[in-house]
C-alpha atoms as a printed R data frame, in Angstrom:
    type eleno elety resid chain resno        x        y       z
1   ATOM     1    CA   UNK     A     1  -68.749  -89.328 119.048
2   ATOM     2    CA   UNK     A     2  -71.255  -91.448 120.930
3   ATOM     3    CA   UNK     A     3  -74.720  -90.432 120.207
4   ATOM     4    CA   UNK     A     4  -78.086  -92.485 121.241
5   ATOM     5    CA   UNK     A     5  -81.151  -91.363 119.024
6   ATOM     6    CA   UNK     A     6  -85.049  -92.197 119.686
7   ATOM     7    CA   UNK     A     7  -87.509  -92.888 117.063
8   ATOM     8    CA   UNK     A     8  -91.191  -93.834 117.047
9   ATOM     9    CA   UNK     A     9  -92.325  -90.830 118.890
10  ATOM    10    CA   UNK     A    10  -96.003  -89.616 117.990
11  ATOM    11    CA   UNK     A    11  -99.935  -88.795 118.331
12  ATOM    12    CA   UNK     A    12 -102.142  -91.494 119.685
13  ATOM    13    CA   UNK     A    13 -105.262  -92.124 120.896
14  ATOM    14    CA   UNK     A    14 -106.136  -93.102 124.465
15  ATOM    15    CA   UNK     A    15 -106.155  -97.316 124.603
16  ATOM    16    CA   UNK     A    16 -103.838  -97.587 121.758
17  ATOM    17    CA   UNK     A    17 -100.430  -98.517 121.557
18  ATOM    18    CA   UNK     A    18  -96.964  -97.184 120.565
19  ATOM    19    CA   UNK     A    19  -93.117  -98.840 120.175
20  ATOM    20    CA   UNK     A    20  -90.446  -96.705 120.797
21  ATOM    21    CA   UNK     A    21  -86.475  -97.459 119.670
22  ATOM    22    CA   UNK     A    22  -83.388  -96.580 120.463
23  ATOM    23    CA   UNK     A    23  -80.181  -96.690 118.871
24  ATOM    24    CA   UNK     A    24  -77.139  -96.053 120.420
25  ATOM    25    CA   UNK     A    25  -73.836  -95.437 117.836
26  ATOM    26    CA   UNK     A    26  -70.064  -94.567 118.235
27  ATOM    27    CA   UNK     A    27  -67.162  -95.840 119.697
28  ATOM    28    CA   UNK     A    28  -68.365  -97.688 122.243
29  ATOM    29    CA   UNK     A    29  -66.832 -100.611 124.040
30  ATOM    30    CA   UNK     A    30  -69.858 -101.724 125.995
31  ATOM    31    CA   UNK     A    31  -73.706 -100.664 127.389
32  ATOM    32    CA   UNK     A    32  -74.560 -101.721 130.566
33  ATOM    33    CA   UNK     A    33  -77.978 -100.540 131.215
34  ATOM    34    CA   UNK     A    34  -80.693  -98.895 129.338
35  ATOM    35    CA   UNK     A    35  -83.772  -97.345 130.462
36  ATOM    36    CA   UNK     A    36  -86.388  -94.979 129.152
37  ATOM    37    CA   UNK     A    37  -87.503  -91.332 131.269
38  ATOM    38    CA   UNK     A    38  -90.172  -89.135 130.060
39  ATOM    39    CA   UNK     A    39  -90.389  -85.534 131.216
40  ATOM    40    CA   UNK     A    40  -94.167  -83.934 131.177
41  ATOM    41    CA   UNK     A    41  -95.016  -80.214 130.683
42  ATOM    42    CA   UNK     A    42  -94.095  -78.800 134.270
43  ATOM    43    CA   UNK     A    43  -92.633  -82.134 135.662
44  ATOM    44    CA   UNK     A    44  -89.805  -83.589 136.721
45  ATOM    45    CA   UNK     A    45  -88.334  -86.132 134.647
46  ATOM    46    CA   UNK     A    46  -89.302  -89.569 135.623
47  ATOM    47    CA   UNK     A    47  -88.190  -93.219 135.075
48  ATOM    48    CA   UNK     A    48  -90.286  -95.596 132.849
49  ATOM    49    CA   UNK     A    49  -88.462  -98.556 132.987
50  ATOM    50    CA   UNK     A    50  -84.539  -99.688 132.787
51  ATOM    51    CA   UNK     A    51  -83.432 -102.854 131.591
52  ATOM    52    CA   UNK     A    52  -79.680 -104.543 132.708
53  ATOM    53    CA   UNK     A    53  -77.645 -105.964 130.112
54  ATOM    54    CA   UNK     A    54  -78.264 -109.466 131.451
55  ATOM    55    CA   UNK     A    55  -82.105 -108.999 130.572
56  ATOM    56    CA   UNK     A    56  -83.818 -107.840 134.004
57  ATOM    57    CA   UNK     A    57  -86.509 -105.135 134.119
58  ATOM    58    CA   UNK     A    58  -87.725 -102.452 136.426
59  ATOM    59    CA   UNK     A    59  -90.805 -100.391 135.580
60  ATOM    60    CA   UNK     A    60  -92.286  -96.871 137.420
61  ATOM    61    CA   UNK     A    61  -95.440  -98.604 138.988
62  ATOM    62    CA   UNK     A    62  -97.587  -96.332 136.568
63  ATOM    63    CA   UNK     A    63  -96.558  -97.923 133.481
64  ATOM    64    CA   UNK     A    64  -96.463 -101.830 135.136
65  ATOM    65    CA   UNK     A    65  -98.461 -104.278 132.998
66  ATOM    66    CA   UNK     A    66  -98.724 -101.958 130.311
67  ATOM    67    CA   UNK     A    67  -94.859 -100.999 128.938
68  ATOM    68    CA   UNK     A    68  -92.498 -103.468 128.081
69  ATOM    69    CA   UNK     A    69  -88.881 -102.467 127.756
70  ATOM    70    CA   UNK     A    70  -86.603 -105.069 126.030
71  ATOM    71    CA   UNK     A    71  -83.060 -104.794 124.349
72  ATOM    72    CA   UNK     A    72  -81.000 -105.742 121.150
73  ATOM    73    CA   UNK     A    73  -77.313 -106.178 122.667
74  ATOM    74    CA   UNK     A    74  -76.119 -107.206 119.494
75  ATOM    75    CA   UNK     A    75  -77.381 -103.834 117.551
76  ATOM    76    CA   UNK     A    76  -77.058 -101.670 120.389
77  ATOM    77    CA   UNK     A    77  -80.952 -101.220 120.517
78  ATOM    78    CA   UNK     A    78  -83.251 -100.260 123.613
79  ATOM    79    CA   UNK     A    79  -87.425 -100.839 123.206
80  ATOM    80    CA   UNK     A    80  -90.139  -99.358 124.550
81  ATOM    81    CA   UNK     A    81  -93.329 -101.164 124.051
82  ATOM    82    CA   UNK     A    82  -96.357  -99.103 124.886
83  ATOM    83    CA   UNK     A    83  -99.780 -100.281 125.151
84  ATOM    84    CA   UNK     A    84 -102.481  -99.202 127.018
85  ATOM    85    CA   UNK     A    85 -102.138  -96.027 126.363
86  ATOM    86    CA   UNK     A    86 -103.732  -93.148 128.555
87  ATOM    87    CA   UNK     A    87 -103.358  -89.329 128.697
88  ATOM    88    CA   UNK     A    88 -101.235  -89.092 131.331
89  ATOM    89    CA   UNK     A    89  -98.659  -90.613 129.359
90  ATOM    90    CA   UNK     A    90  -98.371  -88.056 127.566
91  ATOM    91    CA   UNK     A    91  -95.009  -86.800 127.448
92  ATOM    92    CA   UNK     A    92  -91.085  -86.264 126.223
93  ATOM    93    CA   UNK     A    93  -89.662  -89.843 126.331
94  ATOM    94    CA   UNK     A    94  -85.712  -89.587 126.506
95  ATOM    95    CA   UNK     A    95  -83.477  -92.851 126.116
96  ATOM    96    CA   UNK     A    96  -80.438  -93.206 128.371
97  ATOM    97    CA   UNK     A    97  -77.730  -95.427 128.490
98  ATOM    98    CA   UNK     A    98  -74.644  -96.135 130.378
99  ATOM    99    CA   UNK     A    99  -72.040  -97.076 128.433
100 ATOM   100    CA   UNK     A   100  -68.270  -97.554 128.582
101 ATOM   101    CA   UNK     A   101  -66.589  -95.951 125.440
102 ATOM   102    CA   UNK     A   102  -63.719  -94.470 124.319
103 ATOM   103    CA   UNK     A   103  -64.474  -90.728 126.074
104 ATOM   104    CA   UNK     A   104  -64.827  -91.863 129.592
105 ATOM   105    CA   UNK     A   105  -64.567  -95.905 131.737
106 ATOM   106    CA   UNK     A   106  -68.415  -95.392 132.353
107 ATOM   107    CA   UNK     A   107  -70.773  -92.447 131.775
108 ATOM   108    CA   UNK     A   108  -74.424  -91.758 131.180
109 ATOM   109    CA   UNK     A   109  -75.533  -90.716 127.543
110 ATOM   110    CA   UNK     A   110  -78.890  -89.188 127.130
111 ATOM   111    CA   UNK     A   111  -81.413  -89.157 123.663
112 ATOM   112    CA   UNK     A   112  -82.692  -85.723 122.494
113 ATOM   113    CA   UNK     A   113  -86.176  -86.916 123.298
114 ATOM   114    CA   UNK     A   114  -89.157  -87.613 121.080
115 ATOM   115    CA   UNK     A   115  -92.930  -86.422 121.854
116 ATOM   116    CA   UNK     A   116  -95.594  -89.000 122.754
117 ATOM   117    CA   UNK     A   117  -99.235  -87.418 122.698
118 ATOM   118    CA   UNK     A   118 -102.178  -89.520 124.126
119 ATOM   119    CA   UNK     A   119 -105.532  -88.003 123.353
120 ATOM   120    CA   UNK     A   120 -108.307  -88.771 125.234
């Protein structure tokens, strides 16, 4: 079973900061890339940022200059630095990951979300 599970969820106030992580387990072969998406009370979900396997970054515009993503290829570990925080952040962040394992040649695998609550 292939399984990725967030941690690091929480309450925070407005300005401060928060690190999410992400661990991805099971019989996988490879990940190519990772990215975080956060889904807010009556929104679509959204992207945050994504990160390839060779390193390279892409970030919603909202979250540019204040979330970091960065990866652990070696443990199978995605990052989500948070700083800056404001209200609007406020949301369920979700991990995904495609991955080639032993289910399917390539697929996308999705975290069962953890809450992030900025209060202003």
């Amino acid at each position: 079973q292939v399984q990725l599970v967030e941690s690091g969820g929480g309450l925070v106030q407005a300005g401060g900061s928060l690190r999410l992580s992400c661990a991805a387990s099971g019989s996988i072969f490879s990940i190519n890339a990772m990215g975080w998406y956060r889904q807010a009370p009556g929104k679509q979900r959204e992207l945050v940022a994504t990160i390839t396997s060779g390193g390279s970054t892409n970030y919603a515009d909202s979250v540019k200059g204040r979330f970091t993503i960065s990866r652990d290829n070696a443990k199978n570990l995605v990052y989500l630095q948070m700083n800056s925080l404001k209200p609007e952040d406020t949301a369920v962040y979700y991990c995904n990951a495609n991955m080639v394992t032993v289910v399917a040649p390539t697929g996308d695998y999705w975290g069962q979300g953890t809450q992030v609550t900025v209060s202003s």
